Short mmCIF file of C-alpha atoms in Angstrom, two decimals:
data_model
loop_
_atom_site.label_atom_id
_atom_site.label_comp_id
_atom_site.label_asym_id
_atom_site.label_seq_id
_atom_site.Cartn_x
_atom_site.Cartn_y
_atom_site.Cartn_z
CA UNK A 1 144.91 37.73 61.13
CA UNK A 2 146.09 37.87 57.40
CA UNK A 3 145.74 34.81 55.69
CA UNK A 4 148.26 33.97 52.32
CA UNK A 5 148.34 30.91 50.35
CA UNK A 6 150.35 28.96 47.98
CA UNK A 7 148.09 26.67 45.64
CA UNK A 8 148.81 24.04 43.00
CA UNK A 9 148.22 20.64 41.87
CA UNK A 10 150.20 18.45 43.38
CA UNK A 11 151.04 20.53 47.07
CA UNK A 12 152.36 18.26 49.74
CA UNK A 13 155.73 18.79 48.06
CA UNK A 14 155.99 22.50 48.66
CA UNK A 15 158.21 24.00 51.54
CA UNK A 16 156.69 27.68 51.04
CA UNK A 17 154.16 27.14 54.33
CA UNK A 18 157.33 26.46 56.21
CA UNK A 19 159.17 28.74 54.69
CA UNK A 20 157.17 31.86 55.02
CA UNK A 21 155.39 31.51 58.37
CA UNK A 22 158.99 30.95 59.64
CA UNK A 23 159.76 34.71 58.32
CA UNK A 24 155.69 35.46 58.99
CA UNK A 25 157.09 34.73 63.06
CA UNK A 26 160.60 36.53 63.26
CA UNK A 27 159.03 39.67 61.87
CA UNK A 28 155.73 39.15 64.35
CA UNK A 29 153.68 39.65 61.59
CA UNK A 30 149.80 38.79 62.46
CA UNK A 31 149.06 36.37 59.65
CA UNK A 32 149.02 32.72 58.81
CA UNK A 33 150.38 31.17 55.56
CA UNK A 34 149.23 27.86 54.30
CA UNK A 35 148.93 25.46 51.21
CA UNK A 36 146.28 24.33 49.47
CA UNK A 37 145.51 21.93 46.60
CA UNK A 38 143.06 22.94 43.42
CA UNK A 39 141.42 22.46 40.60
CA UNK A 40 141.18 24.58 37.83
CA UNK A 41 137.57 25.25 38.10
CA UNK A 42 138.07 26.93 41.99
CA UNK A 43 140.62 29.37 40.76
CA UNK A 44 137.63 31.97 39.97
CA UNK A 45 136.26 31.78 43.19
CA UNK A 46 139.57 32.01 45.40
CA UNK A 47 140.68 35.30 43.77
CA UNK A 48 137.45 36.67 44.39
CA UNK A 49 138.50 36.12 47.83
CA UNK A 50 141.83 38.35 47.30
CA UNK A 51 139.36 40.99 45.79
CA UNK A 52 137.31 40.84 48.95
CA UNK A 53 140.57 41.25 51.41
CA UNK A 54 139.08 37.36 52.76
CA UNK A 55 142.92 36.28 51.64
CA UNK A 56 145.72 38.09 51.32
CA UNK A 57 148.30 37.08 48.87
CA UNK A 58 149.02 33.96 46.99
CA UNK A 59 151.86 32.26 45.75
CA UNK A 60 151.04 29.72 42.64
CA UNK A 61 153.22 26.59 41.56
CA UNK A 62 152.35 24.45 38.76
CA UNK A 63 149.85 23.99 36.86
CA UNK A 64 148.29 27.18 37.59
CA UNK A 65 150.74 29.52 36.55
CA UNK A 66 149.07 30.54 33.14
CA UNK A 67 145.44 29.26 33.90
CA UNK A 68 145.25 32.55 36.99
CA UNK A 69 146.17 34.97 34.59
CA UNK A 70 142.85 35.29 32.93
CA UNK A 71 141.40 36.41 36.39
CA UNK A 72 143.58 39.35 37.26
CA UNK A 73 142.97 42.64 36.71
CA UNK A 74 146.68 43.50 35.54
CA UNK A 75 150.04 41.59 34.84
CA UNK A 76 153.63 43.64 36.18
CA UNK A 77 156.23 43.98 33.24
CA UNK A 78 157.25 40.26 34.71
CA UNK A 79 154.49 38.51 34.50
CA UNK A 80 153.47 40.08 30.95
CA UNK A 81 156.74 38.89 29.57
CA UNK A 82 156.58 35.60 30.34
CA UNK A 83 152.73 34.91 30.38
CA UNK A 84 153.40 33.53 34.06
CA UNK A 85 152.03 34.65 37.42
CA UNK A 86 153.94 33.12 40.66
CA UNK A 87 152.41 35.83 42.85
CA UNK A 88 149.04 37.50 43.52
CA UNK A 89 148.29 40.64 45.99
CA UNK A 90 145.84 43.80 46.15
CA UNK A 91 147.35 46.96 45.50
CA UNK A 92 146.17 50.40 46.65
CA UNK A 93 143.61 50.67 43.90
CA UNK A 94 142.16 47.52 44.79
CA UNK A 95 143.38 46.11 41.15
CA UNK A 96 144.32 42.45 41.89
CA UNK A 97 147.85 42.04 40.34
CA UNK A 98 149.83 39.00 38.78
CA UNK A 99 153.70 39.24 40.00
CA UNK A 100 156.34 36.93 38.55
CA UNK A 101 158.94 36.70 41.32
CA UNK A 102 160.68 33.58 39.46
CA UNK A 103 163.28 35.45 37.04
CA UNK A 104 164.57 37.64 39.51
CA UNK A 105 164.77 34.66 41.98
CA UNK A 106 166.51 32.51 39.71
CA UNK A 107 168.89 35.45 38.43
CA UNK A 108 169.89 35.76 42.66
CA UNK A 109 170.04 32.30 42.80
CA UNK A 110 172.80 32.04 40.20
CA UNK A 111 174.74 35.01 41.48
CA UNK A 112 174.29 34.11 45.25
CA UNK A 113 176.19 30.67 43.85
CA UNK A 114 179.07 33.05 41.93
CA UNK A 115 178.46 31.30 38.77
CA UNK A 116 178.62 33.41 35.77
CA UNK A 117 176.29 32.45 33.01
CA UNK A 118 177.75 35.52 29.88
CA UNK A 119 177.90 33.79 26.82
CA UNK A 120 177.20 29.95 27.97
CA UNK A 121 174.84 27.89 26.36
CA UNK A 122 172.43 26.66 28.35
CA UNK A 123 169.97 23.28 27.89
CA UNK A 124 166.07 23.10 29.71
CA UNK A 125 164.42 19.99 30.14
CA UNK A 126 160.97 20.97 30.43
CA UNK A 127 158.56 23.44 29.06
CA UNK A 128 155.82 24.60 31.48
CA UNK A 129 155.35 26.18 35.01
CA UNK A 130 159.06 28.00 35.52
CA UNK A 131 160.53 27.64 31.99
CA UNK A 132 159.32 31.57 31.12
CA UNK A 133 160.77 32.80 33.97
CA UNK A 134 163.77 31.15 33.60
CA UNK A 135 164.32 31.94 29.97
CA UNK A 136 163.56 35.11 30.64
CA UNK A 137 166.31 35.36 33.67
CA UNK A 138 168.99 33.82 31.12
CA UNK A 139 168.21 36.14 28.32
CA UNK A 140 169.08 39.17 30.96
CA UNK A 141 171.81 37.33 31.85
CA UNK A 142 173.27 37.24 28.75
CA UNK A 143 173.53 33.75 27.54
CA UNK A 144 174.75 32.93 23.83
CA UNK A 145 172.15 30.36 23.36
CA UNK A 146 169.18 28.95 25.21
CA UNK A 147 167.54 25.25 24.20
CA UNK A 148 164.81 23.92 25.07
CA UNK A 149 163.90 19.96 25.05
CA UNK A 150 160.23 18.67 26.03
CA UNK A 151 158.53 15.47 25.67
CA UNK A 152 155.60 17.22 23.68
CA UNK A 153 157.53 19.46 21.36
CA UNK A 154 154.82 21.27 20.57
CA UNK A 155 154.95 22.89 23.71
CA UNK A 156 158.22 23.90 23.49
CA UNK A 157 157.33 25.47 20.40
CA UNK A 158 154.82 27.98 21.64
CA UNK A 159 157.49 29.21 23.73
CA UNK A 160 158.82 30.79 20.54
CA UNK A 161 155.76 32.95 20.48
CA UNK A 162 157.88 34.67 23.66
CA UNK A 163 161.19 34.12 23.16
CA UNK A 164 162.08 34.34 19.36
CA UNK A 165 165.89 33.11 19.70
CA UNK A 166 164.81 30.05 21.05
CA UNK A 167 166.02 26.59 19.95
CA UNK A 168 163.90 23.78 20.08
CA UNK A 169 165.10 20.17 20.28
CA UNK A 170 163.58 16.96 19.98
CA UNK A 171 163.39 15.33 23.61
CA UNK A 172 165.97 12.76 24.09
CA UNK A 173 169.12 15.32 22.04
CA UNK A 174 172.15 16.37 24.06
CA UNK A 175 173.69 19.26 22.49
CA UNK A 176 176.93 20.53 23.44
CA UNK A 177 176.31 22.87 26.56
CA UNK A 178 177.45 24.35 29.64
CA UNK A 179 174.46 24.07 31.98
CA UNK A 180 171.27 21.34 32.02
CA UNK A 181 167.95 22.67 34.09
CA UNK A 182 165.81 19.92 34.77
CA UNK A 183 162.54 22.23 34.80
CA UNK A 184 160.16 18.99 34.47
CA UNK A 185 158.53 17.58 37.40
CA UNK A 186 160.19 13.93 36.89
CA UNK A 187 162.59 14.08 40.50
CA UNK A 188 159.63 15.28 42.70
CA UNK A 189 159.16 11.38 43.79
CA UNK A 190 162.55 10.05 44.52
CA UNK A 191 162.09 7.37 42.50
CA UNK A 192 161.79 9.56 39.28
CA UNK A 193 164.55 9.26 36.95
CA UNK A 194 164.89 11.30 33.32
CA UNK A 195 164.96 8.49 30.94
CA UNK A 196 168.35 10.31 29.47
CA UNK A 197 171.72 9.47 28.94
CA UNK A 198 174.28 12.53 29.82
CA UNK A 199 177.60 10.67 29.94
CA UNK A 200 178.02 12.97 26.57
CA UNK A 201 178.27 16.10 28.19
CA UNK A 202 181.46 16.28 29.73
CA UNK A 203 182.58 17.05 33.00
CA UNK A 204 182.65 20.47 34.77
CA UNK A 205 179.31 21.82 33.62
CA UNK A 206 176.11 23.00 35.71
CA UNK A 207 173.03 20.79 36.41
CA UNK A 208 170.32 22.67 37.69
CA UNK A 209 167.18 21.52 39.31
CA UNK A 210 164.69 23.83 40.01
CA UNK A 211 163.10 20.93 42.38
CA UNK A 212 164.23 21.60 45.87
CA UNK A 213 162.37 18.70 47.71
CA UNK A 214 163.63 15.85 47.61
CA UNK A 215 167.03 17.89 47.62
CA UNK A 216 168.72 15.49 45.79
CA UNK A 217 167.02 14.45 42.37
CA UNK A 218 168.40 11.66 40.44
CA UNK A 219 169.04 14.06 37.61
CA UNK A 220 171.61 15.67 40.65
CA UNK A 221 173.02 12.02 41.32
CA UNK A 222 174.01 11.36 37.92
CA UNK A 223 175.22 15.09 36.62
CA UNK A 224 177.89 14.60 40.00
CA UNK A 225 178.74 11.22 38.73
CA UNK A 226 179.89 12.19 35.92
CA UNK A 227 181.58 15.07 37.35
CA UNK A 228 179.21 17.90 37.22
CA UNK A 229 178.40 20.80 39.56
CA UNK A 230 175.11 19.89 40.91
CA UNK A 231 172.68 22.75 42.16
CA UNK A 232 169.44 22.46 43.56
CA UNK A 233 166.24 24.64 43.08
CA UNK A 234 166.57 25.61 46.84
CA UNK A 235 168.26 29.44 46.64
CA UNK A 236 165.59 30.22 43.80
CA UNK A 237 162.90 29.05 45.79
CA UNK A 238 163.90 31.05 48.94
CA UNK A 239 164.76 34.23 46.62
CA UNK A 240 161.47 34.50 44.78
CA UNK A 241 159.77 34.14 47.89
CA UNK A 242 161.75 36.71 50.03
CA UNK A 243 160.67 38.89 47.11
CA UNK A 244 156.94 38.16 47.54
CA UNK A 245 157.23 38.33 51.04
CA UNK A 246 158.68 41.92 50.81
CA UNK A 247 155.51 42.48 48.29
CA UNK A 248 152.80 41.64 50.73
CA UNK A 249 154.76 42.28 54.10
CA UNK A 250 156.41 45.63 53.22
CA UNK A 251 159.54 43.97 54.99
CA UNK A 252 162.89 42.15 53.81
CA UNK A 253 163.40 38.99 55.80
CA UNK A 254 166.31 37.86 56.62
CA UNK A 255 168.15 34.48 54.85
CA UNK A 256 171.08 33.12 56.42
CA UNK A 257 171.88 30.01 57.37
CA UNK A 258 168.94 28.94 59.57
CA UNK A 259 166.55 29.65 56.72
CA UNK A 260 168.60 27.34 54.57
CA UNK A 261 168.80 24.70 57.19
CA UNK A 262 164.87 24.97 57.94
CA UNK A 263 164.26 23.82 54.65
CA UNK A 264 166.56 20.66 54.83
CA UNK A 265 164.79 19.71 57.92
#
């Protein structure tokens, strides 16, 4: 039986188990997928294990999306580009490779929702984990401006290093824009509110949360309030792991409606 993981620091949170052994069953596919929380210092030691066929693909979530790269033996064009590695495998030359499924999954995510992004400027809350990717995804998309707002502003200014165009605001600034991403982790307890006021922004614009459980943030609740379009991280989070799954499997599952209720169960 193949074995795949997803690993990160906090876990309990992620769906991708559920998700993917769901798929792992339709296609009666002889493997097991489950989640496991790390610290830095075993991330050595578990890719060994990918080296030594012992596991057979991993997914990673936050904080561990930079920290892997430093044990693979090469990066795809994705992960290169944004210094940020969501998925691991072996290929045929027994090179263990760093994927980035996160910009195209976001980039489906947007289009699955018919919500054209040419020329809008676009706010993120949040500079770590999924911001590369998602800069990256609204760059090919073909945004007029992306911002970027995080508590230590320091770290939104490394970003720069990557993304050249990039604004930088101080945390707590509301520009005028068309979509907010909350890509921060405040919303993963449902207590957790941003400490933010957005009655500013108008009505009619996007608020994005690339947190998909709980599926209701309170950055959601009060973007709808005010008469928002409120979008949860849910269709990115199936896309970039049907595109994983296709990696490792050598299949396309299927998403329809029962893969989108699973994950509200």
């Amino acid at each position: 039986m193949k074995k795949f993981l997803v690993i990160g620091n906090p876990i309990n949170h992620s769906l991708s188990p559920k998700l993917h052994n769901y798929w792992i069953q339709q296609n009666k596919i002889d493997a097991i997928y489950e989640k496991r929380e790390l610290k830095e210092n075993n991330l050595e030691n578990l890719i060994l294990k990918v080296k030594e066929k012992k596991i057979h693909g991993i997914n990673v979530t936050v904080p561990f999306k930079k920290s892997v790269i430093s044990f693979m033996d090469k990066l795809s064009v994705e992960a290169e580009k944004t210094q940020s590695v969501n998925t691991i495998y072996l290929d045929n030359n027994k090179k263990v490779i760093g994927h980035n499924t996160d910009i195209d999954g976001f980039e489906m995510s947007i289009k699955k929702l018919n919500i054209n992004l040419l020329n809008k400027k676009v706010l993120i809350l949040g500079a770590g984990g999924v911001v590369p990717s998602i800069i990256s995804a609204l760059i090919k998309m073909e945004v007029s401006k992306v911002i970027v707002a995080n508590r230590t502003k320091g770290k939104a200014e490394n970003l720069k290093n990557l993304f050249k165009k990039l604004v930088v605001i101080n945390w707590g600034e509301l520009p005028e824009v068309d979509v907010i991403i909350n890509a921060t982790s405040i919303g993963l307890k449902k207590e957790d509110k941003i400490s933010l006021d957005f009655s500013s922004i108008g009505r009619n614009k996007l608020f994005y949360d690339v947190i998909y459980n709980p599926k209701e943030t309170n950055f959601l609740k009060a973007g709808k309030k005010l008469g928002n379009i409120a979008v949860n991280g849910k269709l990115m989070f199936v896309y970039q792991a049907f595109i994983a799954f296709n990696i490792w499997h050598g299949l396309k599952p299927n998403i329809n409606d029962n893969v989108l209720n699973l994950l509200d169960e």
